[in-house]
Amino acid sequence: MKTILKVSKYFLIVLICAICLIPFYILIILSLNTPQRIFYEGNMFVPDFFLRNYVDAWNKSHIGTAIINSAVITIVALVIILVFGAMAAYTIARFNYKFNQLVFWLFMSCMMIPGIINTVPLYTLMIKLNAINTLWGMGLVCATIAMPSAVFIFTGFVKSLPREIEEAAIIDGCSWFTAFWKITFPLLKPSVAAVIILNGFGIWNNYAQAVFFLQDSKKHNIPQALSVYFQQFAGAHWNLMAATAVIAVIPVIIAFLMFQKNLMKGLTDGALKG
Amino acid sequence: MKRLVAMLLSVILVAGICTGCGNSTNASTAAASNASEVSSKAEGHVNIKLFTGKIETIDLMNEIINDFNASQDRITVEQEYQKDASNIIKIKFASGQVPDIMTTYEQGFVDQGKYLDLSDQTAWWDRLSPEMKVDCTDVKSGKQYRVCTNMTMAGFFYNKAIFSELGLKTATTWDEFEKNLQTIKDKKPSVTPWFIFGKEAWHLGHLIEFIPHGYIKQQLGSIEAKKAMLDNDKAKLNFGAADGAMATFAKNLIELKTKGLINADVLTATSDNCVQEFVTGKAAMLSNGMWVLSSLTDADPKIADTIGFAPYPSYMPNSKPVVLSAEDSGYSISATTEHKAEAIEFLNYLFKAENQKKYSEASKAPSAFKDVQAKWASTNVVSEVNTALKDAVNIGFTNEKPAGFSGDDAGRLVQDLLSGKYTPETFATAYEKAWNDGMK
Amino acid sequence: MDAPASFLKGVLGMIKTKKIGLHTFMAVPAFLLFALFFIYPLIQGIGMSLTDWDGLGRSNFIGLQNFFDFFKDERAITDIKNTLLFALGSAPLLNIIGLIYALLMNGKFKGKGIARVIIYLPAVISPLIMGYIWYLLLQPERGFVFHALELIGKSSWLGNWLGDYTACMVVLVLVNVWQYAGMTMVIYLAGLQSIPEELYESAKIDGASYWSSFRYVTLPMLMPSIRINVVTNIIGSLAVFDIVMALTDGGPGYSTETLSIYIMRMCYGSKTGYSTAVALIMFFIILIPVIISMRLTREKE
């Protein structure tokens, strides 16, 4: 009985993984077709293996610069979110100051407000701050957008950790502030991983804000680099675009796989409470 | 405490590095993004921005811009291209951050005085065809607020081999057109007579601009039609009439659908499907503009020598076939730019005959400059287009649509029509209502 | 002279007893960032909702007229219906599937790391392209799925889902779940990882079956994660934009248009002031289910 369960569990996992890989499979097929390929009529499943797309894509889209831009923006934004967000969550979860309650409900409410309402005034503000076409400006905007959900997640997790763990350190003479960094923050590893994964990709693939704040083509991030293949009426060059997208995804996958080992270790270590 | 300091330091470090990255790259490309920023401080050096939505010609434009920048050291031009340029420019206008030169042009912006009056640029107008000057004229003020360097055409692309095999001639009336389609369907059941990619609302919106609006434009004449649309002159436009241009167009379209003369999956087909069906001979006709030539030749390089081009047949009583012959690649200068002279100097450079020849060939659109001879398409296509232009009434795009009722919105109404939500009569009234609502 | 001195004394006392300290101000940096880049523009945006601004020039104060106009517009009411139906299907399904994924991925097995990475992967591709890929897959009569089904002779299973409202909504919900279940899974995994082993062990000792230990150990301990996921998924599903744009463009016509798409079209269609008002209405539409679910998942101390 146990073996049947185990086998069906494995089977289910493999099935789910296969389904999740389908978009990549298609992306790779698209990237390997020649521009002349008529694939709606023919065999859609086997590509032409036309590797020149990758060379052309690299040259045409400046994807290398775009990857670096996306990476810098994502790292800047994530650092801000993690540091500011976790700090805010700690004090909100532990201390019932009126200010904290206000901040929490403010974040909650703003999570529910569609971003488009901000566009024009935010754009004007960024101009005044000279933050247009800067990676740090874009990072700050992305951090702001992600802040409410990060605070929300961290608060939930801090609340689920008993107050005693910090109180033990307080008795030994620590301040609440230091206790956070020494004790609570390390225990937040699972939620840190969650926040990074949930917000990281949104920032990496951000198009809606990038379009306004990163105008200079040298500052374009990945989605913008991809948008050079779209024309107004004449469709798009799907084979080149797919090749560019594959190139852009590879560093992410590599970073992920590398990170994954440490992350998973961190998750299990951090979660076990003695 | 140490932890905090370490954390803060690393954040500052990261932020600092990034600022540094941002600034150093900024400095090295002199890419000042604010048109309002006074950059003519040191050495009288000026930075101007060109904002474009024309993705197809980015590389060529960058080439020309780099040549211009290298040829002198007073002005540096920088191109910003955006896929959704017509939306983005609205936000830019709203925030007062306006590029010096832009390719986006809308009646609403003209009315708001956002563009510089270019009527006195005789150096340009003298070199352009007289029709171009008319096309670029704002009907309300009689002045020109943009200059367009190319023309583009739209009509029916058709498969000449199928036509000659079946002994068909291009139709001048809708009845002949339908007969042609029916013959194709009868003799070649596996071929779609007319392939419409209705998933893309802009395509259906174009059909409205070319066919029913085309009738109005030819009946009233181009200038009067523009005025009637701007003033929403109901008597002249008559959109809602049950026997008017709109309702009849809707009736014809539904009839084609019922008789199976257009592809059954009209609402889910994309332009990629259309291109591929056409080059493999599975679709006999498609409606589109010259901009589709590169996709067609990408899919089949030989097609440029065998493709036919025909006008839209007439479908209302006492009317003639129409073909789109409209302005393309237009440039406007911001009315609030601080670098008018420099912008004009750059445009002068861009408009040089050798640059325009390259541009015309890259964008597959004939040049409007009289002194530019460019091979913008294959000989076959050029001759087909010239014949169509001669045989049919030339009409333009409907630039005078209401600000709140775009071509895409009109296309979505047609999607509703094709999915059975409207009868031809209710479609006409719905169209009129949407047009009126969009004017507010 | 006395009042400030005793105030100072009071503050110093509080600092000593650690009632006030650096920790009191830990929420300030996040708040300042947010106030500058979100709240300040937001207030200006709210001002816009009381005008008839067309995004270009004229802007007249018209009070609450935008809000009244919204409820009179048939297209807007359909959009609310579409948005609510979509969220009703998508949010619960995301939670259930995400939880199932997390439970599956929780144990120790070979290739666990890789499997987790693969499940988040659909979210790594830029939505610009993802949309196209989805349509390539699911296009009636021409897409990958159709051709695959043709190979096994079952091409009628796909049918023309775009032509039927219910089928359309079902496809949209399923695609959304497929794409974002990995995100829900991550939160649940994090939550599952923080449940101490001892609780399960003591439950086993007490003779609990898999289902009872799930009900009485896992679920209660998972409450913070459940709360986060429920709220996030409700907000995300009600604000859906990319998936619908990519698959149906809100169509055919406007039949599957959602509120966010409507807001975007109004904003760029010269009804900018009006679109801001609709955004505020949307905020209230989202607020109600969120408050309800926050209440339901409140910590029971």
CSV table of C-alpha atoms in Angstrom, one decimal, chain B residues 4 83 87 90-91 94 108-109 112 114 195 199 201 265 267-270 272-273 277 403-404 409 412 415-416 437 440, chain C residues 22 53-58 128 132 135 139-142 160 162 246-249 251-254 265 268-271:
chain,number,residue,atom,x,y,z
B,4,LEU,CA,22.5,47.2,11.9
B,83,LYS,CA,6.0,49.6,-28.2
B,87,ASN,CA,-0.3,55.5,-24.9
B,90,LYS,CA,-0.2,60.8,-23.2
B,91,ILE,CA,1.4,60.3,-19.9
B,94,ALA,CA,0.3,65.0,-18.8
B,108,GLY,CA,-6.6,65.9,-29.6
B,109,PHE,CA,-3.0,67.0,-29.2
B,112,GLN,CA,-4.4,71.4,-27.3
B,114,LYS,CA,1.0,70.6,-28.2
B,195,PHE,CA,-8.9,35.4,-44.5
B,199,LYS,CA,-8.8,38.2,-32.9
B,201,ALA,CA,-9.2,44.2,-33.0
B,265,ASP,CA,-12.4,30.8,-37.0
B,267,LEU,CA,-12.7,35.5,-34.2
B,268,THR,CA,-9.7,33.4,-33.1
B,269,ALA,CA,-7.3,33.7,-36.0
B,270,THR,CA,-4.2,35.8,-35.7
B,272,ASP,CA,0.5,35.0,-38.1
B,273,ASN,CA,-2.1,32.4,-39.1
B,277,GLU,CA,-2.1,30.5,-44.8
B,403,ALA,CA,-10.6,60.5,-28.6
B,404,GLY,CA,-12.7,58.1,-26.6
B,409,ASP,CA,-12.8,49.9,-29.9
B,412,ARG,CA,-14.3,45.1,-30.8
B,415,GLN,CA,-16.1,41.2,-33.1
B,416,ASP,CA,-19.5,41.5,-31.3
B,437,ASP,CA,-20.0,58.7,-26.5
B,440,LYS,CA,-17.4,63.7,-25.0
C,22,LEU,CA,15.2,51.8,18.4
C,53,TRP,CA,-9.9,65.1,-16.9
C,54,ASP,CA,-9.2,63.7,-20.4
C,55,GLY,CA,-5.5,63.2,-19.8
C,56,LEU,CA,-4.6,66.2,-22.0
C,57,GLY,CA,-5.9,69.6,-21.2
C,58,ARG,CA,-9.2,70.4,-19.6
C,128,LEU,CA,4.7,39.7,-22.6
C,132,TYR,CA,1.7,34.6,-26.7
C,135,TYR,CA,-2.4,31.4,-27.1
C,139,GLN,CA,-5.8,28.5,-30.0
C,140,PRO,CA,-8.8,26.6,-31.2
C,141,GLU,CA,-8.1,24.6,-34.3
C,142,ARG,CA,-4.6,25.8,-34.8
C,160,ASN,CA,-13.9,26.7,-29.7
C,162,LEU,CA,-13.3,31.4,-27.2
C,246,ALA,CA,-3.2,37.6,-23.7
C,247,LEU,CA,-5.8,35.0,-24.2
C,248,THR,CA,-9.0,36.9,-25.1
C,249,ASP,CA,-8.0,40.5,-25.2
C,251,GLY,CA,-13.1,39.6,-26.1
C,252,PRO,CA,-14.7,38.7,-28.3
C,253,GLY,CA,-15.9,42.3,-28.1
C,254,TYR,CA,-16.0,43.1,-24.5
C,265,ARG,CA,-8.5,51.4,-21.6
C,268,TYR,CA,-5.6,55.9,-22.3
C,269,GLY,CA,-8.9,56.6,-24.0
C,270,SER,CA,-9.3,60.2,-22.8
C,271,LYS,CA,-11.3,59.3,-19.7
